[in-house]
Amino acid sequence: MPRMSQNPPDLRPDLARAQVPDAARPGQPRIGMVSLGCPKALVDSERILTRLRAEGYAISPDYAGADAVIVNTCGFLDSAKAESLDAIGEALRENGRVIVTGCLGAEPDYITGAHPKVLAVTGPQQYEQVLDAVHGAVPPAPDPFIDLLPPAGIKLTPRHYSYLKIAEGCDHKCRFCIIPDMRGRLVSRPVKAVMREAEKLVEAGVKEILVISQDTSAYGTDWKGRDSKFPILDLSRELSTLGAWIRLHYVYPYPHVRELIPLMADPANGLLPYLDIPFQHAHPEVLKRMARPAAASRTLDEIAAWRRDCPDITLRSTFIVGYPGETEAEFQTLLDWLDEAQLDRVGCFRYENVAGARSNALPDHVPDEVKEERFHRFMEKAQAISEARLAAKVGQRMTVLVDTVDDEGATCRTKADAPEIDGNLYIDAGFEGLQPGDLVEVEVEEAGEYDLWGRRLA
């Protein structure tokens, strides 16, 4: 029987054995999980598995050993929907008892139209409904004297890092995005709840916490009568005192973000000098058609100020090419802006229509072959910038976090590298005795297009 596929593949439950026990007691019901999509969906999967584990279910890493399988879907793009339908189909073929949840679950007729034999369909964040569906398919049989839950809950990431979701939903109205329709408006978790979870993670040995939401910099702005105008600033200060690396993802470039920069520049705390900001484009007319802030020139000024106050800051972003109406001149503006911005880490998406998105109705859709050509030109530019910026790090000394160790060396990440989306630093000599989660001092000896190689220091 094949293992259950999962995205990203090395976060499958069967490859995270330290976090997901695979030994079931006699008669214990077992549930499998296939988790697709972004880190926010991965956190949802972890919450579901934690609840199931607390109720006495065992977690199965394969289809054959599972009494039922939950597929946590992604529905952001048509390509993601197709991947989700394929995963549901695979689970039905290999197991036959499938419960569907996640973003694509907001379109139950779409799922049952393709796979009418699924047991149940629930939408994103509908944890209680997922549990009800599991109870109906596989009744629980808990043994409170045996079924112990790890203090940090069930995690699908390696033991030394974890995602921390601080809010659900989004208040933006980007024309290409249907996240607010699927996940609702911004709802921020209380500071005490976030800090309690973060503290438990650190107590359990987590060395890096990756803070995520749909718009991290808007955290807490949905609270009426709040004491702080921008609660993300206070939360970041509190998280930075926990003794772990704190990495902020999905930050919009609001003016108050500049107040985070001095905190990132201070090596005495854990807030990493790293900002993940989805700029999406640089031409003002394209940004207007996207219904996003159209101030790319002011953004360049902000970037310059961030680098002035925190020279070691790493900036990562994502962009869309081939958005409806994008002309060659508008695309060239994006390339020129990228030359000026010199972002460290860059990802790119070819525009896709998404059912329900307002951008579908825009005129002058770009042909697929033009999108493809622009994608390659964009990535060629981004790759050259990445290679040059990494080459400047040769000779520097830095602390790296060990992710994996095998017979050939240790794969590590610097403070500039988020797992799965950025590069790595490799140690191929003197790595004996290293373990995942170790923090090691290295000197950078070689650089490539996206990765570094370093020598371990005594």
Coordinates of C-alpha atoms in Angstrom, one line a residue:
M1 CA 0.0 0.0 0.0
P2 CA 1.4 3.5 -0.8
R3 CA 2.1 6.1 1.8
M4 CA -0.3 9.0 2.0
S5 CA 0.8 11.9 -0.2
Q6 CA 1.1 15.2 1.4
N7 CA 2.3 18.7 0.4
P8 CA 5.1 19.5 1.2
P9 CA 6.2 15.8 1.0
D10 CA 8.7 15.8 3.8
L11 CA 6.1 16.9 6.3
R12 CA 4.1 13.6 5.9
P13 CA 3.1 12.1 9.2
D14 CA 5.2 9.0 8.5
L15 CA 8.3 11.2 8.2
A16 CA 7.6 13.0 11.5
R17 CA 7.6 9.9 13.7
A18 CA 8.8 11.8 16.8
Q19 CA 5.8 13.9 16.7
V20 CA 3.1 11.5 15.5
P21 CA 3.3 8.1 17.4
D22 CA 2.6 5.3 15.0
A23 CA 2.1 2.5 17.6
A24 CA -1.5 1.8 18.3
R25 CA -2.8 -0.2 21.2
P26 CA -5.1 -3.2 20.4
G27 CA -8.5 -2.0 19.3
Q28 CA -7.5 1.6 19.0
P29 CA -9.2 3.4 16.0
R30 CA -6.7 4.9 13.5
I31 CA -7.2 7.9 11.3
G32 CA -5.0 9.0 8.4
M33 CA -4.4 12.6 7.3
V34 CA -3.5 14.1 4.0
S35 CA -2.7 17.8 4.3
L36 CA -2.5 20.0 1.3
G37 CA -1.8 23.6 0.7
C38 CA -0.2 26.4 2.8
P39 CA 1.2 26.4 6.3
K40 CA -2.1 27.8 7.6
A41 CA -3.8 24.6 6.4
L42 CA -1.0 22.6 8.0
V43 CA -1.8 24.2 11.3
D44 CA -5.5 23.3 10.8
S45 CA -4.4 19.7 10.2
E46 CA -2.3 19.7 13.4
R47 CA -5.3 21.0 15.4
I48 CA -7.5 18.3 14.0
L49 CA -5.0 15.5 14.8
T50 CA -4.4 16.9 18.3
R51 CA -8.1 16.8 19.0
L52 CA -8.4 13.3 17.6
R53 CA -5.4 12.1 19.6
A54 CA -6.9 13.5 22.8
E55 CA -10.0 11.5 22.1
G56 CA -8.1 8.3 21.8
Y57 CA -7.5 7.9 18.1
A58 CA -4.2 6.8 16.7
I59 CA -2.6 8.4 13.7
S60 CA -2.0 6.2 10.7
P61 CA 0.9 7.1 8.3
D62 CA -0.6 4.9 5.5
Y63 CA -3.9 4.1 3.9
A64 CA -3.9 0.4 4.8
G65 CA -3.7 1.0 8.5
A66 CA -6.4 3.8 8.6
D67 CA -10.0 3.2 9.5
A68 CA -10.8 6.5 7.7
V69 CA -8.8 9.2 6.0
I70 CA -9.2 13.0 6.3
V71 CA -8.1 15.0 3.3
N72 CA -7.5 18.7 4.2
T73 CA -7.8 20.5 0.8
C74 CA -6.6 23.7 -0.8
G75 CA -9.0 25.6 -3.1
F76 CA -7.1 28.9 -3.8
L77 CA -6.2 28.2 -7.5
D78 CA -7.7 25.9 -10.1
S79 CA -4.5 24.0 -10.1
A80 CA -4.8 23.5 -6.3
K81 CA -8.4 22.4 -6.7
A82 CA -7.2 19.8 -9.2
E83 CA -4.5 18.6 -6.8
S84 CA -7.1 18.3 -4.0
L85 CA -9.5 16.3 -6.2
D86 CA -6.6 14.0 -7.1
A87 CA -5.7 13.5 -3.5
I88 CA -9.4 12.7 -2.6
G89 CA -9.5 10.2 -5.4
E90 CA -6.3 8.5 -4.3
A91 CA -7.6 8.2 -0.8
L92 CA -10.9 6.7 -2.0
R93 CA -9.0 4.2 -4.1
E94 CA -6.6 3.2 -1.4
N95 CA -8.9 3.3 1.6
G96 CA -12.5 4.1 0.6
R97 CA -13.6 5.9 3.7
V98 CA -12.8 9.6 3.2
I99 CA -13.7 12.8 5.0
V100 CA -12.9 16.1 3.2
T101 CA -12.2 19.4 4.9
G102 CA -10.3 22.6 4.2
C103 CA -10.7 25.5 1.8
L104 CA -12.2 23.4 -1.1
G105 CA -14.7 22.2 1.4
A106 CA -16.4 25.6 1.0
E107 CA -17.6 24.1 -2.3
P108 CA -19.2 20.8 -1.3
D109 CA -21.1 20.3 -4.5
Y110 CA -17.8 20.6 -6.5
I111 CA -16.3 17.8 -4.4
T112 CA -19.3 15.5 -4.4
G113 CA -19.8 16.0 -8.1
A114 CA -16.4 14.5 -8.7
H115 CA -16.3 12.1 -5.8
P116 CA -19.9 11.2 -4.6
K117 CA -18.6 8.5 -2.3
V118 CA -16.9 10.7 0.3
L119 CA -18.3 10.3 3.7
A120 CA -18.6 14.0 4.6
V121 CA -17.4 17.5 3.4
T122 CA -16.7 20.3 5.8
G123 CA -15.3 23.8 5.2
P124 CA -12.2 25.5 6.5
Q125 CA -11.7 25.9 10.3
Q126 CA -14.8 23.7 10.9
Y127 CA -13.0 21.5 13.5
E128 CA -16.2 20.4 15.3
Q129 CA -17.8 19.3 12.1
V130 CA -14.7 17.3 11.2
L131 CA -14.7 15.6 14.5
D132 CA -18.4 14.8 14.2
A133 CA -17.8 13.2 10.8
V134 CA -14.9 11.1 12.2
H135 CA -17.1 10.0 15.2
G136 CA -19.8 8.9 12.8
A137 CA -17.4 7.0 10.6
V138 CA -15.1 5.6 13.3
P139 CA -16.5 5.8 16.9
P140 CA -13.9 6.7 19.5
A141 CA -12.6 4.2 22.0
P142 CA -10.4 6.2 24.4
D143 CA -8.3 4.8 27.2
P144 CA -7.5 7.7 29.5
F145 CA -4.7 5.7 31.2
I146 CA -2.9 5.0 28.0
D147 CA -3.7 7.7 25.4
L148 CA -1.3 10.5 26.4
L149 CA -1.1 13.7 24.4
P150 CA 2.3 15.4 23.8
P151 CA 2.4 18.8 25.6
A152 CA 2.6 20.7 22.4
G153 CA 0.0 18.6 20.6
I154 CA 0.4 16.7 17.4
K155 CA 2.8 18.4 15.0
L156 CA 3.4 17.6 11.3
T157 CA 6.6 19.6 11.2
P158 CA 9.9 18.4 12.6
R159 CA 10.3 18.7 16.4
H160 CA 12.5 21.8 16.2
Y161 CA 10.3 24.2 14.4
S162 CA 6.6 24.9 14.3
Y163 CA 4.0 27.2 12.7
L164 CA 2.0 29.5 15.0
K165 CA -1.3 30.8 13.5
I166 CA -2.3 34.1 15.2
A167 CA -5.4 34.9 13.2
E168 CA -8.0 33.7 10.7
G169 CA -9.5 35.4 7.7
C170 CA -8.7 38.6 5.9
D171 CA -10.2 42.1 5.4
H172 CA -8.5 42.8 2.1
K173 CA -10.5 42.8 -1.1
C174 CA -7.8 41.8 -3.7
R175 CA -9.6 41.0 -6.9
F176 CA -7.6 37.8 -7.6
C177 CA -8.2 36.3 -4.1
I178 CA -11.2 34.4 -2.6
I179 CA -9.7 33.8 0.8
P180 CA -12.1 36.2 2.5
D181 CA -15.0 34.3 1.0
M182 CA -13.7 31.0 2.2
R183 CA -12.2 31.9 5.6
G184 CA -14.1 35.1 6.4
R185 CA -13.0 38.4 7.8
L186 CA -10.1 38.9 10.1
V187 CA -10.5 37.3 13.5
S188 CA -7.4 37.5 15.7
R189 CA -6.6 35.1 18.5
P190 CA -6.1 36.7 22.0
V191 CA -2.6 37.6 22.9
K192 CA -2.7 35.3 26.0
A193 CA -3.8 32.3 23.9
V194 CA -1.0 32.9 21.3
M195 CA 1.6 33.4 24.0
R196 CA 0.5 30.3 25.9
E197 CA 0.8 28.2 22.7
A198 CA 4.2 29.7 21.9
E199 CA 5.5 29.0 25.4
K200 CA 4.4 25.4 25.3
L201 CA 6.2 25.0 21.9
V202 CA 9.4 26.4 23.4
E203 CA 9.1 24.2 26.5
A204 CA 8.7 21.2 24.1
G205 CA 12.0 22.0 22.4
V206 CA 10.9 24.1 19.4
K207 CA 13.8 26.3 18.3
E208 CA 12.0 28.3 15.6
I209 CA 8.4 29.6 15.6
L210 CA 7.0 30.7 12.2
V211 CA 4.2 33.2 12.8
I212 CA 1.5 33.0 10.2
S213 CA -1.9 34.4 9.3
Q214 CA -3.5 35.8 6.2
D215 CA -2.2 39.3 7.1
T216 CA 0.1 39.1 10.1
S217 CA 0.7 42.9 10.3
A218 CA -3.1 43.5 10.8
Y219 CA -3.2 41.2 13.8
G220 CA -5.5 42.6 16.5
T221 CA -6.8 45.5 14.4
D222 CA -10.2 43.7 14.5
W223 CA -10.5 44.3 18.3
K224 CA -12.8 47.1 19.3
G225 CA -11.5 49.3 22.2
R226 CA -8.0 47.8 22.1
D227 CA -5.3 49.4 24.2
S228 CA -2.7 49.2 21.4
K229 CA -3.3 50.6 18.0
F230 CA -1.2 47.9 16.3
P231 CA -1.1 44.8 18.5
I232 CA 1.4 43.0 16.3
L233 CA 4.1 45.2 17.7
D234 CA 3.3 44.2 21.3
L235 CA 3.0 40.5 20.4
S236 CA 6.3 40.6 18.5
R237 CA 8.0 42.1 21.5
E238 CA 6.6 39.4 23.8
L239 CA 7.4 36.5 21.4
S240 CA 11.0 37.8 21.0
T241 CA 11.7 37.1 24.7
L242 CA 11.0 33.4 24.6
G243 CA 14.5 32.3 23.5
A244 CA 13.5 30.9 20.1
W245 CA 13.8 32.2 16.6
I246 CA 10.7 34.1 15.7
R247 CA 10.0 34.5 12.0
L248 CA 7.1 36.7 10.6
H249 CA 5.3 35.6 7.5
Y250 CA 2.7 37.3 5.3
V251 CA 3.4 40.9 6.5
Y252 CA 1.8 43.8 4.6
P253 CA 4.0 46.9 4.3
Y254 CA 1.9 49.1 6.5
P255 CA 3.7 52.2 7.9
H256 CA 3.7 50.7 11.4
V257 CA 5.9 47.8 10.2
R258 CA 8.9 50.1 10.4
E259 CA 8.5 49.9 14.2
L260 CA 9.4 46.3 14.0
I261 CA 12.8 46.9 12.4
P262 CA 14.7 48.1 15.5
L263 CA 13.5 45.0 17.3
M264 CA 14.9 42.9 14.4
A265 CA 18.2 44.8 14.5
D266 CA 18.7 43.9 18.1
P267 CA 20.7 40.6 18.4
A268 CA 19.7 40.2 22.0
N269 CA 16.1 39.1 21.1
G270 CA 14.7 36.4 19.0
L271 CA 12.7 38.3 16.3
L272 CA 14.6 37.4 13.2
P273 CA 15.6 40.2 10.7
Y274 CA 13.2 38.7 8.1
L275 CA 10.1 40.0 6.4
D276 CA 7.9 38.0 4.1
I277 CA 5.8 40.6 2.2
P278 CA 3.5 39.8 -0.7
F279 CA 4.1 42.8 -3.0
Q280 CA 2.4 41.0 -6.0
H281 CA 3.4 43.6 -8.6
A282 CA 5.1 47.0 -9.0
H283 CA 3.2 48.9 -11.7
P284 CA 0.6 51.2 -10.2
E285 CA -2.1 50.4 -12.8
V286 CA -1.7 46.6 -12.3
L287 CA -1.9 47.1 -8.5
K288 CA -5.0 49.2 -9.0
R289 CA -6.6 46.4 -11.1
M290 CA -5.6 44.0 -8.3
A291 CA -7.3 46.3 -5.8
R292 CA -4.0 46.5 -3.8
P293 CA -2.1 49.6 -2.6
A294 CA -0.5 51.2 -5.6
A295 CA 2.6 52.9 -4.1
A296 CA 5.5 50.9 -5.4
S297 CA 7.8 54.0 -5.3
R298 CA 7.1 54.6 -1.6
T299 CA 7.7 50.9 -1.0
L300 CA 11.2 51.3 -2.3
D301 CA 11.7 54.1 0.2
E302 CA 10.5 51.9 3.0
I303 CA 12.8 49.1 1.9
A304 CA 15.8 51.5 1.9
A305 CA 14.8 52.7 5.4
W306 CA 14.5 49.1 6.7
R307 CA 17.9 48.2 5.3
R308 CA 19.4 51.4 6.8
D309 CA 18.1 50.5 10.3
C310 CA 18.7 46.8 10.0
P311 CA 21.4 46.0 7.4
D312 CA 21.1 42.2 7.9
I313 CA 17.3 42.2 7.1
T314 CA 16.2 39.6 4.6
L315 CA 13.2 40.4 2.4
R316 CA 11.2 37.8 0.6
S317 CA 8.1 38.3 -1.6
T318 CA 5.8 36.8 -4.1
F319 CA 4.6 38.3 -7.4
I320 CA 2.0 37.5 -10.1
V321 CA 2.8 37.8 -13.8
G322 CA 0.3 37.8 -16.6
Y323 CA -2.4 39.5 -14.6
P324 CA -5.4 40.6 -16.8
G325 CA -4.4 43.6 -18.8
E326 CA -0.7 43.4 -18.0
T327 CA 1.1 45.0 -20.9
E328 CA 4.8 44.5 -21.8
A329 CA 5.6 48.0 -20.5
E330 CA 3.9 47.2 -17.2
F331 CA 5.8 43.9 -16.9
Q332 CA 9.1 45.7 -17.7
T333 CA 8.3 48.1 -14.9
L334 CA 8.1 45.1 -12.5
L335 CA 11.5 43.9 -13.7
D336 CA 13.0 47.4 -13.3
W337 CA 11.5 47.6 -9.8
L338 CA 13.0 44.3 -8.9
D339 CA 16.4 45.6 -10.0
E340 CA 16.0 48.5 -7.6
A341 CA 14.5 46.6 -4.7
Q342 CA 17.1 43.8 -4.8
L343 CA 14.9 41.4 -2.8
D344 CA 16.7 38.4 -1.3
R345 CA 14.0 35.8 -1.8
V346 CA 11.4 35.9 -4.6
G347 CA 8.6 33.6 -5.7
C348 CA 6.4 34.1 -8.8
F349 CA 3.0 32.8 -9.9
R350 CA 1.5 32.8 -13.3
Y351 CA -2.0 34.3 -13.0
E352 CA -4.9 31.9 -12.9
N353 CA -8.6 32.5 -12.9
V354 CA -10.2 31.3 -9.7
A355 CA -13.9 30.6 -9.5
G356 CA -15.6 33.4 -7.6
A357 CA -12.7 35.9 -8.0
R358 CA -13.5 39.3 -9.4
S359 CA -10.4 39.4 -11.6
N360 CA -12.0 36.8 -13.8
A361 CA -14.3 39.5 -15.3
L362 CA -11.4 41.9 -16.1
P363 CA -10.8 42.5 -19.8
D364 CA -7.6 41.7 -21.8
H365 CA -6.6 38.4 -20.3
V366 CA -2.9 37.6 -21.1
P367 CA -2.3 34.5 -23.3
D368 CA -0.8 31.5 -21.5
E369 CA 2.3 31.5 -23.7
V370 CA 3.0 35.2 -22.8
K371 CA 2.5 34.4 -19.1
E372 CA 5.0 31.6 -19.4
E373 CA 7.6 33.7 -21.2
R374 CA 7.2 36.5 -18.6
F375 CA 7.5 34.0 -15.8
H376 CA 10.9 32.8 -17.0
R377 CA 12.2 36.3 -17.6
F378 CA 11.1 37.2 -14.1
M379 CA 12.7 34.2 -12.5
E380 CA 15.9 34.7 -14.5
K381 CA 16.1 38.2 -13.0
A382 CA 15.3 37.1 -9.5
Q383 CA 17.8 34.2 -9.7
A384 CA 20.6 36.6 -10.7
I385 CA 19.8 38.9 -7.8
S386 CA 19.7 36.0 -5.4
E387 CA 23.1 34.7 -6.6
A388 CA 24.7 38.1 -6.2
R389 CA 23.3 38.7 -2.7
L390 CA 24.4 35.2 -1.5
A391 CA 27.9 35.7 -3.0
A392 CA 28.3 38.7 -0.7
K393 CA 27.9 36.4 2.3
V394 CA 31.0 34.4 1.5
G395 CA 33.4 34.8 4.4
Q396 CA 30.7 35.8 6.9
R397 CA 30.2 34.0 10.2
M398 CA 26.7 33.2 11.2
T399 CA 24.5 30.9 13.3
V400 CA 22.5 28.2 11.5
L401 CA 19.8 25.9 12.6
V402 CA 20.3 22.2 11.7
D403 CA 17.2 20.6 9.9
T404 CA 18.5 17.2 8.9
V405 CA 21.7 15.1 9.1
D406 CA 22.6 12.1 6.9
D407 CA 25.8 10.3 5.8
E408 CA 26.8 13.1 3.4
G409 CA 26.3 16.1 5.6
A410 CA 24.0 18.5 7.5
T411 CA 21.3 20.5 5.9
C412 CA 20.8 23.8 7.8
R413 CA 19.1 27.1 7.5
T414 CA 20.4 30.6 8.3
K415 CA 18.2 33.3 9.8
A416 CA 17.5 34.4 6.2
D417 CA 15.9 31.0 5.3
A418 CA 12.4 29.9 6.1
P419 CA 11.7 26.1 5.7
E420 CA 10.4 24.8 2.4
I421 CA 10.4 28.1 0.6
D422 CA 13.9 29.6 0.9
G423 CA 17.4 28.1 0.5
N424 CA 19.7 26.0 2.7
L425 CA 23.2 26.1 4.1
Y426 CA 25.1 22.8 3.8
I427 CA 27.9 21.5 6.0
D428 CA 29.6 18.6 4.3
A429 CA 32.6 18.2 6.6
G430 CA 32.8 18.1 10.4
F431 CA 29.1 17.5 10.8
E432 CA 29.5 14.4 13.0
G433 CA 27.5 14.6 16.2
L434 CA 25.1 17.2 14.9
Q435 CA 21.3 16.7 15.4
P436 CA 18.2 18.3 14.0
G437 CA 17.5 21.4 16.1
D438 CA 21.1 22.2 16.9
L439 CA 22.3 25.8 16.6
V440 CA 25.7 25.9 15.1
E441 CA 28.3 28.6 14.2
V442 CA 29.6 28.4 10.7
E443 CA 31.7 30.4 8.2
V444 CA 30.3 30.7 4.7
E445 CA 32.7 29.3 2.2
E446 CA 30.7 29.0 -1.1
A447 CA 27.5 30.4 -2.6
G448 CA 25.2 29.2 -5.3
E449 CA 22.0 30.6 -6.9
Y450 CA 19.9 29.9 -3.8
D451 CA 22.0 28.0 -1.3
L452 CA 25.2 28.4 0.8
W453 CA 27.9 26.0 1.9
G454 CA 29.7 26.5 5.1
R455 CA 32.5 25.3 7.5
R456 CA 31.5 24.4 11.0
L457 CA 33.4 26.5 13.6
A458 CA 34.7 25.1 16.8

